[in-house]
mmCIF file with all atom_site columns, C-alpha atoms in Angstrom:
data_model
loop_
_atom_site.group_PDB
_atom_site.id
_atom_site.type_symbol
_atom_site.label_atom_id
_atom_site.label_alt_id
_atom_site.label_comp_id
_atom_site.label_asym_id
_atom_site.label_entity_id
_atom_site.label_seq_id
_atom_site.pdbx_PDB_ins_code
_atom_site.Cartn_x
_atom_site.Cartn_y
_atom_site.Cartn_z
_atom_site.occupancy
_atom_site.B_iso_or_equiv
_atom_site.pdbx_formal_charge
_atom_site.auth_seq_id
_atom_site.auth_comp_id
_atom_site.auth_asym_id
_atom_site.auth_atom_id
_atom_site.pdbx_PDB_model_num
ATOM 1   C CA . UNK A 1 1   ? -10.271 -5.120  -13.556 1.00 98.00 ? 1   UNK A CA 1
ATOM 2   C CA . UNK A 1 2   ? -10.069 -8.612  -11.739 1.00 98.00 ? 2   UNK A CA 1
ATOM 3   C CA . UNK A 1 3   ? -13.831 -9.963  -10.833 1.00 98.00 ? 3   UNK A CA 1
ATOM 4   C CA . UNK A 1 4   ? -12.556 -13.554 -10.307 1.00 98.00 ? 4   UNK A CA 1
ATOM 5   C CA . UNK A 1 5   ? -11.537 -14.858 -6.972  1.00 98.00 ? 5   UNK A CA 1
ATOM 6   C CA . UNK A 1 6   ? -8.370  -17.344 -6.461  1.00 98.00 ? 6   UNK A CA 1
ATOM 7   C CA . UNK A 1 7   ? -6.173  -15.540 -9.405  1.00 98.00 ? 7   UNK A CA 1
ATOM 8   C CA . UNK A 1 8   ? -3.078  -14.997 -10.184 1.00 98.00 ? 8   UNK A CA 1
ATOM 9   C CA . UNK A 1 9   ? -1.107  -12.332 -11.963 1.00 98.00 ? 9   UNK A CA 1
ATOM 10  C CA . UNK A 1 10  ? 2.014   -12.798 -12.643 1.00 98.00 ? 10  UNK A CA 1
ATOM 11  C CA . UNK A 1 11  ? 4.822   -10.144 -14.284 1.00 97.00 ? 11  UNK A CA 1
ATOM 12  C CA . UNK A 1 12  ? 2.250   -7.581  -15.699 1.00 97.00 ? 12  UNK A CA 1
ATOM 13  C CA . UNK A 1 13  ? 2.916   -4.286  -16.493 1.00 97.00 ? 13  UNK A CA 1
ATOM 14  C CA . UNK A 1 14  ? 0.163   -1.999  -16.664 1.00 98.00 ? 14  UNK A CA 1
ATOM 15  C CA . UNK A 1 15  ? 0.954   1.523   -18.225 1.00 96.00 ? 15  UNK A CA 1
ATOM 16  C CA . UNK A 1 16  ? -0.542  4.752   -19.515 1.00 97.00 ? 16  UNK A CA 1
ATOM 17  C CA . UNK A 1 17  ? 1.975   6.694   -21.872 1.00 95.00 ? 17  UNK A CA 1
ATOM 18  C CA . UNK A 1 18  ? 2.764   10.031  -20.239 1.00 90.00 ? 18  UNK A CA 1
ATOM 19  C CA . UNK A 1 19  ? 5.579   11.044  -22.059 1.00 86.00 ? 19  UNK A CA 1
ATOM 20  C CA . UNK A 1 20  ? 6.430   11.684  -25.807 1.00 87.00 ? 20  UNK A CA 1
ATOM 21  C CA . UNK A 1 21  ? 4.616   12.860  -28.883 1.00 91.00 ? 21  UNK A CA 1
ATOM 22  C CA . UNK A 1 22  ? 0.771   12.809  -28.661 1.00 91.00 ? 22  UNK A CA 1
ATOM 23  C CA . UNK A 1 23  ? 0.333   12.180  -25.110 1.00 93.00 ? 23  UNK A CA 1
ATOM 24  C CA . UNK A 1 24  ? -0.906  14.360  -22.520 1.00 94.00 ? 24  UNK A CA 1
ATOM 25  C CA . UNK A 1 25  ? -2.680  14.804  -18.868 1.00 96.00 ? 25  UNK A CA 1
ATOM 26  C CA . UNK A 1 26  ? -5.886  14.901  -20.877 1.00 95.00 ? 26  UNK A CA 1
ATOM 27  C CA . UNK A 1 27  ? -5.431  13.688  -24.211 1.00 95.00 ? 27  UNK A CA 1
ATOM 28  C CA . UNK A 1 28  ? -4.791  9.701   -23.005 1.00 96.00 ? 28  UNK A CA 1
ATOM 29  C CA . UNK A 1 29  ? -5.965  10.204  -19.945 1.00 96.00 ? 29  UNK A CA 1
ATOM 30  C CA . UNK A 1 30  ? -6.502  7.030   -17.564 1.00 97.00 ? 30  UNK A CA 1
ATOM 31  C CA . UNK A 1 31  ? -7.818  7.518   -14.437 1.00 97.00 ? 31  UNK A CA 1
ATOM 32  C CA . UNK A 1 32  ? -7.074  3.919   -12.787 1.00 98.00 ? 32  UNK A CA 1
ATOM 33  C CA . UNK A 1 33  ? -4.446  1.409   -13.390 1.00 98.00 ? 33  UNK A CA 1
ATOM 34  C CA . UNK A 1 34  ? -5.356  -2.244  -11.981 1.00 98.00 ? 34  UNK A CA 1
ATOM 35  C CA . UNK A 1 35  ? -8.882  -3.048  -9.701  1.00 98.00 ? 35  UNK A CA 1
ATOM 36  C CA . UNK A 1 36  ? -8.891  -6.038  -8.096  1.00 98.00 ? 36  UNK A CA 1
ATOM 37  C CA . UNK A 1 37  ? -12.620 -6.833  -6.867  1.00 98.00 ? 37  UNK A CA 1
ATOM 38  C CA . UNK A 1 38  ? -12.052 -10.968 -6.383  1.00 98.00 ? 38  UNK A CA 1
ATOM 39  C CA . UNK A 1 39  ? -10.613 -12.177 -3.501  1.00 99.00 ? 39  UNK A CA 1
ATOM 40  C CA . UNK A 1 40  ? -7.559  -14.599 -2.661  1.00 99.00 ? 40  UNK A CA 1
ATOM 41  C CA . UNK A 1 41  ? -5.430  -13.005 -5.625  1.00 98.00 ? 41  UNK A CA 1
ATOM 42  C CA . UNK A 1 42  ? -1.849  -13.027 -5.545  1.00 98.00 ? 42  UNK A CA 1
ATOM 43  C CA . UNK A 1 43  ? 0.452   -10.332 -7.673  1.00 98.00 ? 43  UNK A CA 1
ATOM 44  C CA . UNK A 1 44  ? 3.737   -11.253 -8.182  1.00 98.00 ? 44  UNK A CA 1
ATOM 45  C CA . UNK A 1 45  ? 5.568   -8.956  -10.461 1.00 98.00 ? 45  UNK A CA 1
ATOM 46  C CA . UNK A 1 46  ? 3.157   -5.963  -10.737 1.00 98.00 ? 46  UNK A CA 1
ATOM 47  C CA . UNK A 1 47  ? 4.188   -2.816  -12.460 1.00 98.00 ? 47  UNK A CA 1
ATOM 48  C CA . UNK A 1 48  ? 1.302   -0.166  -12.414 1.00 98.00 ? 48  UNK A CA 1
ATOM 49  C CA . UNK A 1 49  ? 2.305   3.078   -13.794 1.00 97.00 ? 49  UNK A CA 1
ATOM 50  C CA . UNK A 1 50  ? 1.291   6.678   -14.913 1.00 98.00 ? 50  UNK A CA 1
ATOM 51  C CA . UNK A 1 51  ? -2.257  6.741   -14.191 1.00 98.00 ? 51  UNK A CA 1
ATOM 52  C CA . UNK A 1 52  ? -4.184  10.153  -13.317 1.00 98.00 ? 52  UNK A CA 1
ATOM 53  C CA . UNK A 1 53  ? -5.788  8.543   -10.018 1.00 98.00 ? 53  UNK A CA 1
ATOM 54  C CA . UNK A 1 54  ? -5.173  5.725   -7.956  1.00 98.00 ? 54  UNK A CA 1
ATOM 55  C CA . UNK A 1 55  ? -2.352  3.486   -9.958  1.00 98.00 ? 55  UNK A CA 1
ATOM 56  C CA . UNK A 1 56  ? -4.041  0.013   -7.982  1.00 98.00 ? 56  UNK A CA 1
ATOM 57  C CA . UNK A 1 57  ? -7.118  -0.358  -5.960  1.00 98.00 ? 57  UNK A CA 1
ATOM 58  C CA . UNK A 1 58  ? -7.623  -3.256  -4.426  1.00 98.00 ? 58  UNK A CA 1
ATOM 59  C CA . UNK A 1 59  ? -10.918 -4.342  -2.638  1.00 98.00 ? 59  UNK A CA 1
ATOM 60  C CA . UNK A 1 60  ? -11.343 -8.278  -2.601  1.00 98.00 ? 60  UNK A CA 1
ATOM 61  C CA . UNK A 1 61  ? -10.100 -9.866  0.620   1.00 98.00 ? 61  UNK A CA 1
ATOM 62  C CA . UNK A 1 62  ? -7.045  -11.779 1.613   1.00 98.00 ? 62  UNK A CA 1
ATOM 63  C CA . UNK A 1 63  ? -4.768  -10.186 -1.147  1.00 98.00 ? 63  UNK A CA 1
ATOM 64  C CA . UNK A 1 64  ? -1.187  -10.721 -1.844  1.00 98.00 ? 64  UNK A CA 1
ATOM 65  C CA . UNK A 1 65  ? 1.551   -8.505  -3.565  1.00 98.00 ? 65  UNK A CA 1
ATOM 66  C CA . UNK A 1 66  ? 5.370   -9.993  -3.786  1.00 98.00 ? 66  UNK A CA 1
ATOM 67  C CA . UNK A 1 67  ? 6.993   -7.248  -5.663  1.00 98.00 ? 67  UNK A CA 1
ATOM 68  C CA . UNK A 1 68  ? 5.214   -3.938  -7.220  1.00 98.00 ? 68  UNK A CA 1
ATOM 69  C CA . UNK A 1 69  ? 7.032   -1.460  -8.842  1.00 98.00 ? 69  UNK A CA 1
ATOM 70  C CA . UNK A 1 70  ? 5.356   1.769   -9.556  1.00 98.00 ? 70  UNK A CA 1
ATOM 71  C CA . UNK A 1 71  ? 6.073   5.375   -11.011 1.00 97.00 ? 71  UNK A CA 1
ATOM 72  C CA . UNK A 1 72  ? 3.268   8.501   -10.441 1.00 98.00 ? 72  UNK A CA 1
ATOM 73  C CA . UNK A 1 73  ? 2.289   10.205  -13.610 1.00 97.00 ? 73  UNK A CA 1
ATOM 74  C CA . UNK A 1 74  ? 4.947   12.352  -14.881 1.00 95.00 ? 74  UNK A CA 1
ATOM 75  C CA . UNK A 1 75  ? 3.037   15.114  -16.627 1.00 96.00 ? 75  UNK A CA 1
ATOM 76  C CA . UNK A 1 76  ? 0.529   15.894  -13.663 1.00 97.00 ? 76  UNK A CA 1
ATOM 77  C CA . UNK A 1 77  ? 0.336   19.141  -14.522 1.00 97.00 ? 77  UNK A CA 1
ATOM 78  C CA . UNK A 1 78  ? 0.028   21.054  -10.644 1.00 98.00 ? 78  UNK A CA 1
ATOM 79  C CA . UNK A 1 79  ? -0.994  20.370  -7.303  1.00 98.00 ? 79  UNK A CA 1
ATOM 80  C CA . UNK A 1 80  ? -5.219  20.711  -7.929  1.00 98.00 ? 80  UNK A CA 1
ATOM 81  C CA . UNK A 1 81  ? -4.949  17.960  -10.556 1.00 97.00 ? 81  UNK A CA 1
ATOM 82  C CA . UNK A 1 82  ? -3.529  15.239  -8.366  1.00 97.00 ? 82  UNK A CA 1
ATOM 83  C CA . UNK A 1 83  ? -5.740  16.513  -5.336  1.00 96.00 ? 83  UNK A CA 1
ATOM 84  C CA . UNK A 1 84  ? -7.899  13.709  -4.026  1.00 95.00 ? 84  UNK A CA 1
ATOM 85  C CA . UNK A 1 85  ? -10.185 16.015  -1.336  1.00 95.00 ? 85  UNK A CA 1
ATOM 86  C CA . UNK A 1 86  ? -7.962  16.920  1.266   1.00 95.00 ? 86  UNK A CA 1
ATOM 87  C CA . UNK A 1 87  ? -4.977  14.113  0.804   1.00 95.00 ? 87  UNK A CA 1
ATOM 88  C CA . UNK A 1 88  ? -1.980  15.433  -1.728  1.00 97.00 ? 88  UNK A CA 1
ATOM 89  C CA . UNK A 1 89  ? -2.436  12.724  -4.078  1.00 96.00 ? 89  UNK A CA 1
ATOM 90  C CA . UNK A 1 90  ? -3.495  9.378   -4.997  1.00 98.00 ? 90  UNK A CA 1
ATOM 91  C CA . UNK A 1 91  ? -1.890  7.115   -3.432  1.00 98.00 ? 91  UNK A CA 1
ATOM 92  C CA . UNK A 1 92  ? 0.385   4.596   -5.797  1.00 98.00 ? 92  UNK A CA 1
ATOM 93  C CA . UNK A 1 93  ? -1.397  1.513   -3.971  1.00 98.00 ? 93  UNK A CA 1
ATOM 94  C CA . UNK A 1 94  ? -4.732  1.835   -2.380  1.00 98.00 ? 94  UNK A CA 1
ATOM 95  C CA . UNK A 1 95  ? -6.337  -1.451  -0.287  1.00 98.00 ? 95  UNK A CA 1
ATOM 96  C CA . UNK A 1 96  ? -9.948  0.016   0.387   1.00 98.00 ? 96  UNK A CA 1
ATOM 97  C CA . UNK A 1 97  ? -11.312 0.556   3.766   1.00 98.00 ? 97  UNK A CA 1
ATOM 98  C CA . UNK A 1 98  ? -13.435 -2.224  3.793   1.00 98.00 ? 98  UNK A CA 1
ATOM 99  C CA . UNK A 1 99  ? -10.815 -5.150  3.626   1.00 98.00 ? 99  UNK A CA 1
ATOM 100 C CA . UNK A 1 100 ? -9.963  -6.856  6.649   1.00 98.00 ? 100 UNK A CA 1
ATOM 101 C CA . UNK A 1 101 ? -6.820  -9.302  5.115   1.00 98.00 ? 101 UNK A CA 1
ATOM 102 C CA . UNK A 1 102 ? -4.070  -8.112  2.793   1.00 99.00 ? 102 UNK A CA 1
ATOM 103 C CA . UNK A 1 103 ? -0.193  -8.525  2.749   1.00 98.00 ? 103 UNK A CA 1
ATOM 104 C CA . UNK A 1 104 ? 2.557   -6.892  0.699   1.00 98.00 ? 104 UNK A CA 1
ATOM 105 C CA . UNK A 1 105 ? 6.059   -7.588  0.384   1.00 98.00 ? 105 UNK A CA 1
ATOM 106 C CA . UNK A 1 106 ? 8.837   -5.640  -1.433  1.00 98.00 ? 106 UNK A CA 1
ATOM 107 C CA . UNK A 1 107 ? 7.201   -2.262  -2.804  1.00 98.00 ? 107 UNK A CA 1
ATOM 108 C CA . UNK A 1 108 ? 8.128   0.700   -4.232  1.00 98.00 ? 108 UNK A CA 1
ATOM 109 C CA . UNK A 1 109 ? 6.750   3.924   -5.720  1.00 98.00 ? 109 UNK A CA 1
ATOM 110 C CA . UNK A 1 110 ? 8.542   6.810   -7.077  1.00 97.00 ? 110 UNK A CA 1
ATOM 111 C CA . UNK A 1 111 ? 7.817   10.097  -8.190  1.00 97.00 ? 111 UNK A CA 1
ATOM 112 C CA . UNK A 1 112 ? 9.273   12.271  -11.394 1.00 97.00 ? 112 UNK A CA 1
ATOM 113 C CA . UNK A 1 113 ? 7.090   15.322  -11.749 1.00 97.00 ? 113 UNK A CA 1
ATOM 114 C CA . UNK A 1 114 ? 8.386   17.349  -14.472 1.00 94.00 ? 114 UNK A CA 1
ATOM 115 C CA . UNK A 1 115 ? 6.133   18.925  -15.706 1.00 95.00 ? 115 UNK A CA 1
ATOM 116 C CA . UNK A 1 116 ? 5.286   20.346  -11.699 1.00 97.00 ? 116 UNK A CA 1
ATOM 117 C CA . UNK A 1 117 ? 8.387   19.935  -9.417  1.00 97.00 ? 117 UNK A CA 1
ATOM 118 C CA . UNK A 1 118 ? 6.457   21.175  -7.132  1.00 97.00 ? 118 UNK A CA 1
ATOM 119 C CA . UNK A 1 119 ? 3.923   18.720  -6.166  1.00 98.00 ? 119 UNK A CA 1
ATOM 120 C CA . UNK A 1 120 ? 3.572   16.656  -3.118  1.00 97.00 ? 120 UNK A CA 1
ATOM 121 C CA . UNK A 1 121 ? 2.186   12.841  -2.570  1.00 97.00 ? 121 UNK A CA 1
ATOM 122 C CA . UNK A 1 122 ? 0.939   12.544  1.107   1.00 97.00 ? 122 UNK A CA 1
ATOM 123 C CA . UNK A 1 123 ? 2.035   8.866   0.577   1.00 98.00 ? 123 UNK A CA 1
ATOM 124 C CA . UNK A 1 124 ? 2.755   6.100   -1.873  1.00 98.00 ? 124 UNK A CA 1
ATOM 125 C CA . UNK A 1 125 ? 0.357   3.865   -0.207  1.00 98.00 ? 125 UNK A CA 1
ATOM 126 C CA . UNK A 1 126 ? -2.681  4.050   1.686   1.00 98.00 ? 126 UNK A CA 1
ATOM 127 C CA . UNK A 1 127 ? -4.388  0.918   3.691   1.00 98.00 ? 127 UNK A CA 1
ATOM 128 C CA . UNK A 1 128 ? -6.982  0.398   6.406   1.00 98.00 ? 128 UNK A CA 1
ATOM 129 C CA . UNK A 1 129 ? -4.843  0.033   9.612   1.00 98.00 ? 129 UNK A CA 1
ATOM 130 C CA . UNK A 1 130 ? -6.276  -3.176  10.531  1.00 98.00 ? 130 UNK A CA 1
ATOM 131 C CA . UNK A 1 131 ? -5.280  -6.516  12.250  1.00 98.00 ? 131 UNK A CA 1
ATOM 132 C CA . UNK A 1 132 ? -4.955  -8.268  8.551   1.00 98.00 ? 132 UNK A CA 1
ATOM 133 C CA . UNK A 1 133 ? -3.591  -5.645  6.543   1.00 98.00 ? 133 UNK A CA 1
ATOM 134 C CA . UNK A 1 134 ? 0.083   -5.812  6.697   1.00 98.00 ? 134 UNK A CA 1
ATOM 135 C CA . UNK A 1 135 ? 3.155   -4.349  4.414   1.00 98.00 ? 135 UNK A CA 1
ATOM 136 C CA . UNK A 1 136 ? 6.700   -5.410  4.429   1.00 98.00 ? 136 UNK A CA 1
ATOM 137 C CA . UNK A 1 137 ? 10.054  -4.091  2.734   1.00 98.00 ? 137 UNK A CA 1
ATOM 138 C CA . UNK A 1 138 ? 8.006   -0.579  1.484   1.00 98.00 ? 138 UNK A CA 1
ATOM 139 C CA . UNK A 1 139 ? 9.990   2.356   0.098   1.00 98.00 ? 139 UNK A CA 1
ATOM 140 C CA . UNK A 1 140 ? 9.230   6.073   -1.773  1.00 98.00 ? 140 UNK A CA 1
ATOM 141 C CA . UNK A 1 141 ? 11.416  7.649   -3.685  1.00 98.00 ? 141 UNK A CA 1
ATOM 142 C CA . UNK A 1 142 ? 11.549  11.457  -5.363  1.00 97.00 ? 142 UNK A CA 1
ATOM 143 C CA . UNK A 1 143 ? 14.106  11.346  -8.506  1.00 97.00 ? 143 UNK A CA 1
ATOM 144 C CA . UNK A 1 144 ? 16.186  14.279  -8.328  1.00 96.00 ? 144 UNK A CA 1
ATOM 145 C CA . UNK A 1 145 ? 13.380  16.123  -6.690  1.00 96.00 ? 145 UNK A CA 1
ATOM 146 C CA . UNK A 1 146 ? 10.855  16.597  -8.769  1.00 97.00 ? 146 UNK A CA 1
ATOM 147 C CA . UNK A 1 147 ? 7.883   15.822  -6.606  1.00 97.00 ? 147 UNK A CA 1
ATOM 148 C CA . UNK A 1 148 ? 7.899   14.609  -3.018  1.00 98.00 ? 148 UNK A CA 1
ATOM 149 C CA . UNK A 1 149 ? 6.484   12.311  -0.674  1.00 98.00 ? 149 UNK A CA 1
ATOM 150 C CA . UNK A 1 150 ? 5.398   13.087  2.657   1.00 98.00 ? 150 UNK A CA 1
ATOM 151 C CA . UNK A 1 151 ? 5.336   9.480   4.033   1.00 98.00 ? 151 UNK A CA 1
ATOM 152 C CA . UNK A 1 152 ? 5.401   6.106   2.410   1.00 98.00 ? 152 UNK A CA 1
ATOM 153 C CA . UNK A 1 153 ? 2.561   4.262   3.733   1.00 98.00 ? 153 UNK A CA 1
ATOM 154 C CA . UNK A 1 154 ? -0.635  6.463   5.778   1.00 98.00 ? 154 UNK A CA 1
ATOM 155 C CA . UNK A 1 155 ? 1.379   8.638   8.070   1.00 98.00 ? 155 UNK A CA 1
ATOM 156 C CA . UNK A 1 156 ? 4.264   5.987   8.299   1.00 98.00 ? 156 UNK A CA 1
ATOM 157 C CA . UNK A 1 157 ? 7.941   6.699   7.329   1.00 98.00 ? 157 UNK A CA 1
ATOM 158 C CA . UNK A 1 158 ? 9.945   9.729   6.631   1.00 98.00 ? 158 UNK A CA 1
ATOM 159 C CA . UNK A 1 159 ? 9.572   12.479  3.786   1.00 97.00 ? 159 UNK A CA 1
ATOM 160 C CA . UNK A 1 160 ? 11.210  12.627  1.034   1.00 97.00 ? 160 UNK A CA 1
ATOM 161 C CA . UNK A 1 161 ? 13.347  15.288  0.365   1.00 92.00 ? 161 UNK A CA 1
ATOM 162 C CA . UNK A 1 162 ? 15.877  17.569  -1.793  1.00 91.00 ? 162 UNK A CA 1
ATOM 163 C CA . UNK A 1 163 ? 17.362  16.669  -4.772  1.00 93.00 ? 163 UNK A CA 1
ATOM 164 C CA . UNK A 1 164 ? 19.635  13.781  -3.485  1.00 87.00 ? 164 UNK A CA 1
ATOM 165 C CA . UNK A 1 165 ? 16.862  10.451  -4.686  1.00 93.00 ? 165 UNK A CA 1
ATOM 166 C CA . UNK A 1 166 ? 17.454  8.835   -1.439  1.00 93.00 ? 166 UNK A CA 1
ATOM 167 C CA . UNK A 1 167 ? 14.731  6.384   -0.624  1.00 96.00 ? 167 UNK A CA 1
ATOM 168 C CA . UNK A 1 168 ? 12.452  6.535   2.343   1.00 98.00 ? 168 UNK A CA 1
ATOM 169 C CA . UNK A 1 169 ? 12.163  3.110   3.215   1.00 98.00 ? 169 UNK A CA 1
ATOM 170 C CA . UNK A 1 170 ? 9.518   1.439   6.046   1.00 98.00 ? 170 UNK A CA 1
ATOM 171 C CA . UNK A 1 171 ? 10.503  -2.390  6.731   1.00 98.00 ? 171 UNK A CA 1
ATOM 172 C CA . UNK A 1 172 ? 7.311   -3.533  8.411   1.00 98.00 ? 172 UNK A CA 1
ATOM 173 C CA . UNK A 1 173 ? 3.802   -2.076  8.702   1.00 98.00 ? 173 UNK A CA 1
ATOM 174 C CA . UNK A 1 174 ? 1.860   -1.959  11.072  1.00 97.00 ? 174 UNK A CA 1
#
């Protein structure tokens, strides 16, 4: 959790074990990767990855992301655990609905469900459609399949599909 305003963080990965001996959906679980409450913070070089629920959520104002990598939680175990209401997920990325100013540049989030091949993100990132908010160079991915993504940021960009682990890529947002 970042409280302070005018920080940076810089190459940080942030990870909850979800594969191997003595891990498990429940037995580590995590439910949030990074919060960032301050405002005027700058990522650069943010991995956030495995968490139950929202990988980042980011609420202080005037935000900045150069690079995040991020991978959903492998051993989700079905559909009803990754359900957040009536959205097919959590999204990998999540600016709250109260900021007004945040940019991102050159993101990704993929997906590797095997424990439920099945299960479906609504979208790897999810951000208040606002005059400030804007995303650049975004792309989903579904590795071999296992899991998909209906869009990669809101309702924006094409599904992911098959087995194939082609990326769906948007290059600007909004």
């Amino acid at each position: 959790v970042i409280n302070n305003d005018d920080t940076i963080v810089d190459h940080t990965w942030i990870w909850r074990a979800d594969h191997g001996d003595g891990v498990g959906w429940e037995t580590n679980r995590a439910d949030y990767g990074l919060r960032v409450n301050g405002d005027d913070v700058l990522a650069t070089g943010l991995f956030v990855e495995h968490f139950n629920k929202y990988d980042v959520q980011w609420y202080g104002e005037r935000g900045r992301t150069i690079f995040f990598q991020n991978e959903k939680a492998y051993d989700a175990p079905n559909q009803a655990a990754v359900q957040n209401g009536d959205q097919k997920g959590y999204a990998a990325y999540k600016v709250d609905d109260s900021v007004t100013t945040h940019e991102g540049w050159g993101l990704g989030s993929y997906c590797y469900y095997n424990v439920d091949p099945t299960i479906r993100q609504g979208h790897g990132f999810e951000v208040p459609e606002k005059p400030g908010v804007k995303f650049h160079d975004l792309l989903v991915v579904s590795l071999g399949g296992k899991g998909q993504y209906d869009h990669v940021i809101n309702e924006t960009g094409s599904p992911t599909s098959g087995d194939t682990t082609v990326p769906s890529q948007v290059t600007s947002f909004p």
